[in-house]
PDB file of C-alpha atoms in Angstrom:
ATOM      1  CA  MET F 446      29.563  94.130  14.760  1.00 51.00           C
ATOM      2  CA  THR F 447      26.561  92.996  17.011  1.00 56.00           C
ATOM      3  CA  ASP F 448      23.518  94.723  17.113  1.00 58.00           C
ATOM      4  CA  PRO F 449      23.523  97.976  20.374  1.00 57.00           C
ATOM      5  CA  ASN F 450      20.138  96.509  20.730  1.00 61.00           C
ATOM      6  CA  ALA F 451      20.945  93.055  21.240  1.00 58.00           C
ATOM      7  CA  THR F 452      20.541  91.677  24.963  1.00 60.00           C
ATOM      8  CA  ALA F 453      23.884  90.164  26.110  1.00 54.00           C
ATOM      9  CA  PRO F 454      23.850  86.836  26.985  1.00 56.00           C
ATOM     10  CA  GLU F 455      22.775  85.909  30.448  1.00 58.00           C
ATOM     11  CA  ALA F 456      25.292  84.256  32.980  1.00 52.00           C
ATOM     12  CA  PRO F 457      23.427  80.722  34.118  1.00 53.00           C
ATOM     13  CA  LEU F 458      22.517  81.794  37.820  1.00 52.00           C
ATOM     14  CA  GLU F 459      24.064  79.651  40.077  1.00 51.00           C
ATOM     15  CA  SER F 460      21.650  77.470  42.544  1.00 49.00           C
ATOM     16  CA  PRO F 461      21.029  76.863  45.455  1.00 49.00           C
ATOM     17  CA  LEU F 462      21.787  73.642  45.731  1.00 49.00           C
ATOM     18  CA  THR F 463      24.769  74.184  43.562  1.00 49.00           C
ATOM     19  CA  ASP F 464      26.243  76.630  45.932  1.00 47.00           C
ATOM     20  CA  ALA F 465      25.297  73.727  48.647  1.00 46.00           C
ATOM     21  CA  SER F 466      27.368  71.112  46.979  1.00 47.00           C
ATOM     22  CA  ALA F 467      30.266  73.031  45.799  1.00 48.00           C
ATOM     23  CA  SER F 468      31.007  73.891  49.998  1.00 52.00           C
ATOM     24  CA  ALA F 469      29.682  69.945  50.652  1.00 60.00           C
ATOM     25  CA  ASP F 470      32.493  68.788  47.971  1.00 84.00           C
ATOM     26  CA  PRO F 471      35.400  69.543  50.989  1.00 85.00           C
ATOM     27  CA  VAL F 472      33.706  68.905  54.078  1.00 87.00           C
ATOM     28  CA  ASP F 473      32.736  65.809  52.219  1.00 89.00           C
ATOM     29  CA  ASP F 474      36.376  64.953  50.385  1.00 90.00           C
ATOM     30  CA  ARG F 475      37.666  65.294  54.184  1.00 92.00           C
ATOM     31  CA  GLN F 476      35.873  63.442  55.719  1.00 91.00           C
ATOM     32  CA  ARG F 477      36.376  60.492  53.456  1.00 93.00           C
ATOM     33  CA  GLU F 478      40.216  60.971  53.426  1.00 93.00           C
ATOM     34  CA  LEU F 479      39.413  60.780  56.761  1.00 94.00           C
ATOM     35  CA  ASP F 480      37.428  57.417  57.243  1.00 94.00           C
ATOM     36  CA  GLU F 481      40.315  56.514  54.370  1.00 95.00           C
ATOM     37  CA  ALA F 482      42.892  56.949  57.074  1.00 95.00           C
ATOM     38  CA  LYS F 483      41.361  55.020  60.210  1.00 95.00           C
ATOM     39  CA  ASP F 484      39.903  52.026  57.716  1.00 95.00           C
ATOM     40  CA  LYS F 485      44.048  51.732  56.309  1.00 96.00           C
ATOM     41  CA  TYR F 486      45.009  52.448  60.281  1.00 96.00           C
ATOM     42  CA  LEU F 487      42.258  49.361  61.759  1.00 96.00           C
ATOM     43  CA  ARG F 488      44.201  47.954  58.581  1.00 96.00           C
ATOM     44  CA  LEU F 489      47.880  47.930  60.039  1.00 96.00           C
ATOM     45  CA  ALA F 490      46.988  47.395  63.546  1.00 96.00           C
ATOM     46  CA  ALA F 491      44.700  43.776  63.029  1.00 96.00           C
ATOM     47  CA  GLU F 492      48.056  43.970  60.498  1.00 96.00           C
ATOM     48  CA  PHE F 493      50.307  43.599  63.622  1.00 96.00           C
ATOM     49  CA  GLU F 494      48.288  42.155  65.861  1.00 96.00           C
ATOM     50  CA  ASN F 495      47.790  39.143  63.765  1.00 97.00           C
ATOM     51  CA  PHE F 496      52.527  39.412  62.819  1.00 96.00           C
ATOM     52  CA  ARG F 497      52.849  39.685  66.999  1.00 96.00           C
ATOM     53  CA  ARG F 498      51.000  36.245  67.697  1.00 97.00           C
ATOM     54  CA  ARG F 499      52.825  34.409  64.411  1.00 97.00           C
ATOM     55  CA  ALA F 500      56.063  36.095  66.028  1.00 97.00           C
ATOM     56  CA  VAL F 501      55.394  34.877  69.296  1.00 96.00           C
ATOM     57  CA  LYS F 502      54.206  30.673  67.957  1.00 96.00           C
ATOM     58  CA  GLU F 503      57.205  30.556  65.243  1.00 96.00           C
ATOM     59  CA  ARG F 504      59.484  31.754  69.234  1.00 96.00           C
ATOM     60  CA  GLN F 505      57.416  28.991  70.800  1.00 96.00           C
ATOM     61  CA  GLU F 506      58.113  26.748  67.919  1.00 96.00           C
ATOM     62  CA  ALA F 507      61.480  27.391  67.450  1.00 95.00           C
ATOM     63  CA  GLY F 508      62.121  26.917  71.235  1.00 92.00           C
ATOM     64  CA  TRP F 509      60.600  23.254  71.070  1.00 94.00           C
ATOM     65  CA  ARG F 510      62.583  22.375  68.289  1.00 93.00           C
ATOM     66  CA  ALA F 511      65.637  23.986  70.242  1.00 88.00           C
ATOM     67  CA  GLN F 512      64.119  21.628  72.463  1.00 90.00           C
ATOM     68  CA  GLY F 513      64.138  18.932  70.738  1.00 92.00           C
ATOM     69  CA  ASP F 514      66.838  18.418  68.580  1.00 89.00           C
ATOM     70  CA  LEU F 515      68.730  18.052  72.396  1.00 88.00           C
ATOM     71  CA  VAL F 516      66.276  15.586  73.745  1.00 90.00           C
ATOM     72  CA  ARG F 517      67.454  13.667  70.765  1.00 90.00           C
ATOM     73  CA  GLY F 518      71.297  14.223  71.756  1.00 87.00           C
ATOM     74  CA  ILE F 519      70.549  12.227  74.609  1.00 90.00           C
ATOM     75  CA  LEU F 520      68.650   9.960  74.089  1.00 92.00           C
ATOM     76  CA  ASP F 521      71.263   7.090  73.457  1.00 90.00           C
ATOM     77  CA  ALA F 522      72.680   8.015  76.644  1.00 90.00           C
ATOM     78  CA  LEU F 523      69.782   7.932  78.590  1.00 90.00           C
ATOM     79  CA  ASP F 524      69.014   4.489  76.953  1.00 91.00           C
ATOM     80  CA  ASP F 525      72.384   3.070  78.443  1.00 89.00           C
ATOM     81  CA  LEU F 526      71.775   4.471  81.889  1.00 88.00           C
ATOM     82  CA  ASN F 527      68.047   2.941  80.759  1.00 89.00           C
ATOM     83  CA  ARG F 528      70.598  -0.920  80.672  1.00 87.00           C
ATOM     84  CA  PHE F 529      72.264   0.129  83.932  1.00 82.00           C
ATOM     85  CA  ALA F 530      69.624   0.653  85.442  1.00 82.00           C
ATOM     86  CA  ASN F 531      68.175  -2.828  84.371  1.00 85.00           C
ATOM     87  CA  VAL F 532      71.167  -4.857  85.777  1.00 83.00           C
ATOM     88  CA  ASP F 533      70.602  -7.419  87.872  1.00 85.00           C
ATOM     89  CA  PRO F 534      73.873  -6.691  90.792  1.00 82.00           C
ATOM     90  CA  ALA F 535      73.654  -9.833  91.725  1.00 85.00           C
ATOM     91  CA  THR F 536      75.258 -10.783  87.506  1.00 88.00           C
ATOM     92  CA  VAL F 537      77.560  -7.776  87.324  1.00 86.00           C
ATOM     93  CA  ASP F 538      80.307  -6.388  89.622  1.00 88.00           C
ATOM     94  CA  ALA F 539      81.006  -2.960  90.295  1.00 85.00           C
ATOM     95  CA  LYS F 540      83.663  -2.454  87.863  1.00 90.00           C
ATOM     96  CA  THR F 541      82.055  -2.352  85.357  1.00 88.00           C
ATOM     97  CA  VAL F 542      79.066  -0.552  86.803  1.00 86.00           C
ATOM     98  CA  VAL F 543      81.043   2.264  86.949  1.00 88.00           C
ATOM     99  CA  GLU F 544      82.918   1.537  83.930  1.00 90.00           C
ATOM    100  CA  GLY F 545      80.173   1.746  81.791  1.00 88.00           C
ATOM    101  CA  VAL F 546      78.311   5.074  83.667  1.00 89.00           C
ATOM    102  CA  GLY F 547      82.114   6.875  82.703  1.00 91.00           C
ATOM    103  CA  LEU F 548      81.045   6.099  79.348  1.00 92.00           C
ATOM    104  CA  VAL F 549      77.568   7.570  79.874  1.00 92.00           C
ATOM    105  CA  GLU F 550      79.239  10.501  81.166  1.00 92.00           C
ATOM    106  CA  LYS F 551      81.640  10.767  78.696  1.00 93.00           C
ATOM    107  CA  LYS F 552      78.705  10.082  75.695  1.00 92.00           C
ATOM    108  CA  LEU F 553      75.928  12.313  77.366  1.00 92.00           C
ATOM    109  CA  PHE F 554      78.777  15.771  77.164  1.00 92.00           C
ATOM    110  CA  LYS F 555      80.169  14.763  74.204  1.00 92.00           C
ATOM    111  CA  SER F 556      76.291  14.726  72.809  1.00 91.00           C
ATOM    112  CA  LEU F 557      75.115  18.013  74.646  1.00 91.00           C
ATOM    113  CA  ALA F 558      78.754  20.079  73.458  1.00 91.00           C
ATOM    114  CA  GLY F 559      77.236  19.757  69.842  1.00 89.00           C
ATOM    115  CA  HIS F 560      74.552  21.552  71.572  1.00 88.00           C
ATOM    116  CA  GLY F 561      77.166  24.445  73.096  1.00 90.00           C
ATOM    117  CA  PHE F 562      77.118  22.896  76.104  1.00 92.00           C
ATOM    118  CA  GLU F 563      80.254  23.517  77.923  1.00 92.00           C
ATOM    119  CA  VAL F 564      81.558  23.009  81.085  1.00 92.00           C
ATOM    120  CA  VAL F 565      83.061  25.309  83.400  1.00 89.00           C
ATOM    121  CA  ASP F 566      85.859  24.039  85.998  1.00 86.00           C
ATOM    122  CA  PRO F 567      87.889  27.099  87.113  1.00 91.00           C
ATOM    123  CA  THR F 568      90.587  25.700  89.208  1.00 89.00           C
ATOM    124  CA  ASN F 569      93.425  27.511  88.709  1.00 90.00           C
ATOM    125  CA  HIS F 570      93.019  30.172  86.591  1.00 92.00           C
ATOM    126  CA  PRO F 571      91.314  34.002  87.737  1.00 94.00           C
ATOM    127  CA  PHE F 572      87.997  34.092  89.584  1.00 93.00           C
ATOM    128  CA  ASP F 573      85.653  35.225  87.247  1.00 93.00           C
ATOM    129  CA  PRO F 574      82.241  36.717  88.918  1.00 93.00           C
ATOM    130  CA  ALA F 575      80.350  36.398  85.172  1.00 93.00           C
ATOM    131  CA  LEU F 576      80.908  32.787  85.755  1.00 93.00           C
ATOM    132  CA  HIS F 577      81.923  31.991  89.238  1.00 94.00           C
ATOM    133  CA  GLU F 578      80.983  31.986  92.324  1.00 94.00           C
ATOM    134  CA  ALA F 579      82.709  32.264  95.328  1.00 94.00           C
ATOM    135  CA  VAL F 580      81.541  30.585  98.482  1.00 95.00           C
ATOM    136  CA  SER F 581      85.191  30.825 100.269  1.00 93.00           C
ATOM    137  CA  THR F 582      89.020  31.840 100.357  1.00 93.00           C
ATOM    138  CA  THR F 583      92.060  30.263 100.886  1.00 92.00           C
ATOM    139  CA  PRO F 584      95.365  32.098 101.886  1.00 91.00           C
ATOM    140  CA  ALA F 585      97.157  32.520  98.925  1.00 90.00           C
ATOM    141  CA  ALA F 586     101.491  31.629  98.493  1.00 88.00           C
ATOM    142  CA  GLY F 587     102.236  35.112  96.933  1.00 89.00           C
ATOM    143  CA  PRO F 588     100.619  37.734  95.375  1.00 89.00           C
ATOM    144  CA  GLU F 589     100.615  36.221  91.991  1.00 90.00           C
ATOM    145  CA  GLU F 590      98.002  33.667  93.258  1.00 89.00           C
ATOM    146  CA  ASP F 591      95.379  37.180  94.680  1.00 91.00           C
ATOM    147  CA  GLY F 592      92.074  35.482  93.112  1.00 91.00           C
ATOM    148  CA  MET F 593      92.784  31.986  91.339  1.00 93.00           C
ATOM    149  CA  VAL F 594      90.674  29.956  91.739  1.00 94.00           C
ATOM    150  CA  ALA F 595      91.622  27.422  94.555  1.00 93.00           C
ATOM    151  CA  MET F 596      89.732  24.647  94.492  1.00 93.00           C
ATOM    152  CA  CYS F 597      85.535  23.820  92.509  1.00 93.00           C
ATOM    153  CA  PHE F 598      83.211  22.935  94.854  1.00 91.00           C
ATOM    154  CA  GLN F 599      80.920  22.635  92.231  1.00 93.00           C
ATOM    155  CA  ALA F 600      81.173  22.869  88.355  1.00 93.00           C
ATOM    156  CA  GLY F 601      79.520  25.645  86.202  1.00 94.00           C
ATOM    157  CA  TYR F 602      77.651  24.928  83.567  1.00 95.00           C
ATOM    158  CA  VAL F 603      77.259  27.494  80.431  1.00 95.00           C
ATOM    159  CA  ILE F 604      75.777  26.906  76.534  1.00 92.00           C
ATOM    160  CA  ASN F 605      76.568  29.273  73.698  1.00 90.00           C
ATOM    161  CA  GLY F 606      77.711  31.869  76.196  1.00 90.00           C
ATOM    162  CA  HIS F 607      74.705  32.087  78.596  1.00 94.00           C
ATOM    163  CA  VAL F 608      75.636  31.686  82.381  1.00 95.00           C
ATOM    164  CA  LEU F 609      72.677  27.784  83.240  1.00 94.00           C
ATOM    165  CA  ARG F 610      74.858  27.850  86.411  1.00 95.00           C
ATOM    166  CA  PRO F 611      77.728  29.457  87.959  1.00 95.00           C
ATOM    167  CA  ALA F 612      80.343  27.012  89.300  1.00 95.00           C
ATOM    168  CA  ARG F 613      80.535  27.319  93.293  1.00 95.00           C
ATOM    169  CA  VAL F 614      84.644  27.979  93.722  1.00 95.00           C
ATOM    170  CA  VAL F 615      86.940  28.543  96.497  1.00 95.00           C
ATOM    171  CA  VAL F 616      89.178  31.271  95.649  1.00 95.00           C
ATOM    172  CA  LYS F 617      92.772  32.484  96.720  1.00 94.00           C
ATOM    173  CA  GLN F 618      93.373  35.476  98.912  1.00 92.00           C
ATOM    174  CA  TRP F 619      97.094  37.632  99.304  1.00 89.00           C
ATOM    175  CA  THR F 620      96.889  39.260 102.423  1.00 86.00           C
ATOM    176  CA  GLY F 621     100.263  40.579 102.012  1.00 77.00           C
ATOM    177  CA  ALA F 622     101.053  37.510 105.011  1.00 64.00           C
TER     178      ALA F 622
END
């Protein structure tokens, strides 16, 4: 048994320093969490800015590569045109020059077609405002011709589904007369 005259061991006294450090711990923890979140935010912001710059640079480089591929495709046609520009008119007849230019034109359009380029000549097709620009109208012979393209003043061009220039056309219009 225990001695009744014996005093019970005293509980350790809490010092003011212990109380202060106990109450400061949550504040320090919160400050540390706030600093970590701020650091994480700043790192993410910097990472995003680097990503944005890299994406812009990659887009520009992809555009330059595409332009380079396109120009490489038409270099042969440009060389042929250069040869025609330097022929002596006294030694070559007009028929030969015209035939040669026609061949260069075919070569150029074939090369461009390989890059998704298309010529839009909608004569005798229905008018499409997404691909055509009506510059004039002409009377249609019957109601079945209403809205059909009668004539193309200037061909249009499309590359990979995007209109570079609409075809300028004359559209037939049925007036009922």
